[in-house]
Amino acid sequence: MSQSSTNVGSESGEKFRRAVIIGGSMAGSLTAAAVAPHFEEVLVLDRDEFPQTPQQRNGVPQGAHFHALLAAGRNAMDELLPEFSTLAVKMGAAELDSTADVMRLDRAGWSPRFSSPLTFIMASRPLLEWVVRDRASAIESVSFRPRHEVAGLLSENGAVTGVRLADGTQLAADLVVDASGRRSVAPGWLDELGYPRPVETLVNAHWGYASTFVRVPQDWDPGFRALACVPYGEGALTTAAERRAMAMWVVEGERRWILTVQGSAGDYPPRKEADLKEFVGSIGVPELDQALSEIEYPERILIWRDTTNRMRDYAGSAERPENFFTIGDAWTAFNPVYGQGMTVAALSARALSHEIAAHLRERPGTLRGLADRFYDRTSELVTFCWNSSTALDYRIPGVEVTVDGRPQDQSESAGSLEFSDRLAVWASLDKDRYVKYRETTQLLRSNDWLRSDDVVDEIKDRWEELGALLTPR
Ligand SMILES: Cc1cc2nc3c(=O)[nH]c(=O)nc-3n(C[C@H](O)[C@H](O)[C@H](O)COP(=O)(O)OP(=O)(O)OC[C@H]3O[C@@H](n4cnc5c(N)ncnc54)[C@H](O)[C@@H]3O)c2cc1C
């Protein structure tokens, strides 16, 4: 069955007939909100069932692992979906002060602790996603259709005109956006239509995760509401700590926290409780050992190993159909260790909401050119996050880099962290500077100030002094 779709233009409030978004998770829901003002109907198709309450679901298996939402991502979500934060907090998400409530250990040592206005939301991934979908579905023109698996694209005259579902149904649309996540098969769909596949770059530093929800004692006060130990790299306290990391923080639910443990270079955290405790103990941090000795492990430990950074260079493709683009992990999936994916999806969707409005002011009545405009506008952000994620992974022994399946020599790419390590120490020596630094890592502030001559000169002048403050201590 083919449903008709009429392009009725968009001048003076007129709307296009239908947008189809493939995938009803973070990127899909936010994209629906971004384009909704310009369509009579926005259909969000997902092959999975959506739970009635925040729960782990099959379509998003990564949901069992910790998901940090950067402050910039939260702001973008609030802009696209009014009441996002309010509802999340109402449903139990914790709002934490990023310096007072978080105890963080990295190469610069323990982060300074003091009250600051920089807050962020902590919750389980199922809760964050549920709230995003709930807020998007409150938009009148947006409908979510579970159990709708997309199997291909329809096209005519150089433009995508709809989607083909796995059951053979065809659904016409004026705009189709692929938000089907890390395992998107859109390159194959483009291939079927006669378009080139985007160049695919993979950077795999062989990270693995083990996560579980733990039960903490009644009225537990370990001195933090979030604890994170990030990998030290060279000079760590023990050899294992060079490759290992962990985070534990409060999520919704009484006495329920999430514990996620990570290892790189194929040093994957184990699935059994006793082995996991030993793995974490090897990081060599007494404060962490003490905290872990006080908690219980009532739930299963789940593991995850698909942590490859994967970029499909749609933006650089020589030829693409009009009225179709990708967003979120379907475009670029980052090594999750650096916590960027949901935020990049939200910032991209917010950029889309601005770009589609600007596009239709300049070219009323047509969506042709929107995909170019979207990729132009968001490539800088995606590339920035890609570079920061892969730069760290390039330094990990055994990292594998391929471009369209061809192995690449990455030895040239492995930059030194000597400067950035000292920068982190320098930032931590002053409260205002530290807040500014954290705002930069939360993508709220450009990192231009960290590259200014004044800052670079100061780091160089104090090179030995700052170096001496790096761990081990
Ligand atoms: C272990 C792990 C930990 C992570 N931790 C963090 C973190 O701390 N912070 C952070 O910001 N990000 C984190 N991420 C990344 C984050 O999960 C993603 O960036 C984010 O979910 C991207 O959302 P998405 O909507 O693009 O894709 P997804 O959330 O993966 O959703 C894709 C959706 O598409 C649907 N779908 C797939 N194929 C089809 C089809 N053919 N037809 C219809 N529907 C389809 C699926 O059912 C699913 O609902 C982590 C990822 C992993 C793997």
XYZ file of N, CA and C and ligand atoms in Angstrom, residues 22-28 45-48 57 59-60 62 65-68 125 148-150 179-182 189 209 304 306 327-330 336 339-343, ligand 1:
176
model
N 13.273 7.609 11.101
C 13.521 6.170 11.326
C 14.260 6.015 12.654
N 13.583 5.457 13.645
C 14.173 5.289 14.968
C 13.541 6.250 15.957
N 12.993 5.709 17.038
C 12.277 6.532 18.018
C 13.009 6.634 19.337
N 14.346 6.724 19.248
C 15.129 6.830 20.477
C 15.535 8.296 20.691
N 16.745 8.553 21.173
C 17.135 9.933 21.498
C 17.135 10.813 20.242
N 17.939 10.420 19.246
C 18.072 11.280 18.063
C 16.735 11.402 17.334
N 15.985 10.297 17.222
C 14.719 10.318 16.482
C 13.685 11.225 17.141
N 9.101 6.084 13.240
C 8.940 4.630 13.111
C 10.050 3.916 13.872
N 9.684 2.932 14.639
C 10.710 2.145 15.343
C 10.330 0.678 15.267
N 11.336 -0.162 15.096
C 11.005 -1.593 14.992
C 10.713 -2.200 16.351
N 11.065 -1.494 17.402
C 10.918 -2.020 18.759
C 9.560 -1.636 19.347
N 14.996 -1.637 27.008
C 14.283 -2.275 25.887
C 15.287 -2.837 24.884
N 15.618 -2.607 21.633
C 16.136 -1.758 20.551
C 17.301 -0.888 20.988
N 17.472 -0.693 22.290
C 18.574 0.135 22.798
C 19.317 -0.677 23.870
N 22.257 -0.749 24.786
C 23.263 -0.003 25.563
C 22.648 0.695 26.782
N 23.806 0.515 30.464
C 25.099 1.056 30.902
C 24.969 2.533 31.223
N 25.930 3.048 31.974
C 25.747 4.419 32.438
C 25.764 5.381 31.262
N 24.916 6.397 31.340
C 24.787 7.394 30.283
C 24.868 8.785 30.903
N 25.992 9.446 30.679
C 26.155 10.821 31.177
C 25.591 11.777 30.138
N 19.663 5.601 31.590
C 19.391 5.876 30.183
C 17.903 5.639 29.846
N 7.399 -0.915 13.616
C 7.485 -0.502 12.218
C 8.964 -0.515 11.823
N 9.392 -1.604 11.210
C 10.806 -1.711 10.832
C 11.005 -1.218 9.405
N 11.891 -0.263 9.234
C 12.173 0.244 7.885
C 13.194 -0.670 7.221
N 17.565 7.918 11.944
C 18.047 8.034 13.329
C 18.022 6.638 13.939
N 18.487 5.656 13.140
C 18.346 4.267 13.596
C 19.570 3.762 14.350
N 20.480 4.680 14.718
C 21.509 4.310 15.683
C 22.774 3.718 15.089
N 23.625 3.278 15.992
C 24.966 2.743 15.700
C 24.937 1.632 14.641
N 20.931 0.966 1.960
C 19.722 1.509 1.329
C 20.105 2.467 0.202
N 32.707 -2.718 28.546
C 31.969 -2.227 29.699
C 31.421 -3.405 30.498
N 29.314 -5.043 27.574
C 29.169 -4.404 26.256
C 30.552 -4.217 25.650
N 30.904 -3.304 21.976
C 30.866 -2.624 20.666
C 31.089 -1.126 20.890
N 21.256 11.306 11.345
C 21.534 12.089 12.558
C 21.840 11.120 13.695
N 22.541 11.617 14.722
C 22.845 10.764 15.884
C 23.857 9.694 15.519
N 23.755 8.551 16.201
C 24.721 7.477 15.984
C 24.687 6.934 14.560
N 23.563 7.083 13.873
C 23.486 6.583 12.499
C 24.510 7.312 11.619
N 31.711 5.306 23.483
C 30.828 5.849 24.525
C 31.543 6.279 25.791
N 31.256 9.838 26.585
C 29.946 10.396 26.963
C 29.402 11.490 26.063
N 29.578 11.363 24.753
C 29.183 12.466 23.873
C 27.925 12.210 23.050
N 27.556 10.929 22.868
C 26.554 10.571 21.857
C 25.212 11.277 21.979
N 24.610 11.236 23.175
C 23.279 11.847 23.330
C 23.368 13.357 23.141
N 24.456 13.937 23.628
C 24.607 15.394 23.512
C 24.788 15.808 22.061
C 27.712 1.157 26.336
C 27.318 2.554 25.896
C 27.373 3.597 26.806
C 27.033 4.893 26.391
N 27.179 5.937 27.267
C 26.865 7.188 26.854
C 27.013 8.298 27.727
O 27.504 8.181 28.856
N 26.615 9.524 27.273
C 26.122 9.705 26.009
O 25.770 10.831 25.645
N 26.011 8.673 25.156
C 26.374 7.440 25.541
N 26.265 6.401 24.660
C 25.820 6.679 23.282
C 24.312 6.762 23.213
O 23.732 5.531 23.580
C 23.938 7.120 21.766
O 24.762 8.145 21.293
C 22.524 7.575 21.660
O 21.645 6.610 22.121
C 22.222 7.888 20.189
O 20.907 7.820 19.997
P 20.282 7.365 18.599
O 18.883 7.765 18.715
O 21.125 7.882 17.492
O 20.433 5.774 18.553
P 19.833 4.675 19.512
O 19.577 5.224 20.851
O 20.734 3.494 19.433
O 18.406 4.293 18.883
C 18.217 3.750 17.614
C 16.733 3.395 17.469
O 16.476 2.996 16.121
C 15.629 1.847 16.118
N 15.877 1.158 14.860
C 17.032 0.578 14.450
N 16.892 0.105 13.198
C 15.634 0.397 12.806
C 14.892 0.160 11.604
N 15.446 -0.456 10.544
N 13.614 0.575 11.536
C 13.034 1.210 12.594
N 13.699 1.454 13.748
C 14.973 1.056 13.854
C 16.029 1.102 17.379
O 15.019 0.227 17.808
C 16.276 2.253 18.354
O 15.091 2.627 19.005
C 26.607 5.113 25.051
C 26.558 4.051 24.155
C 26.939 2.796 24.553
C 26.959 1.695 23.531
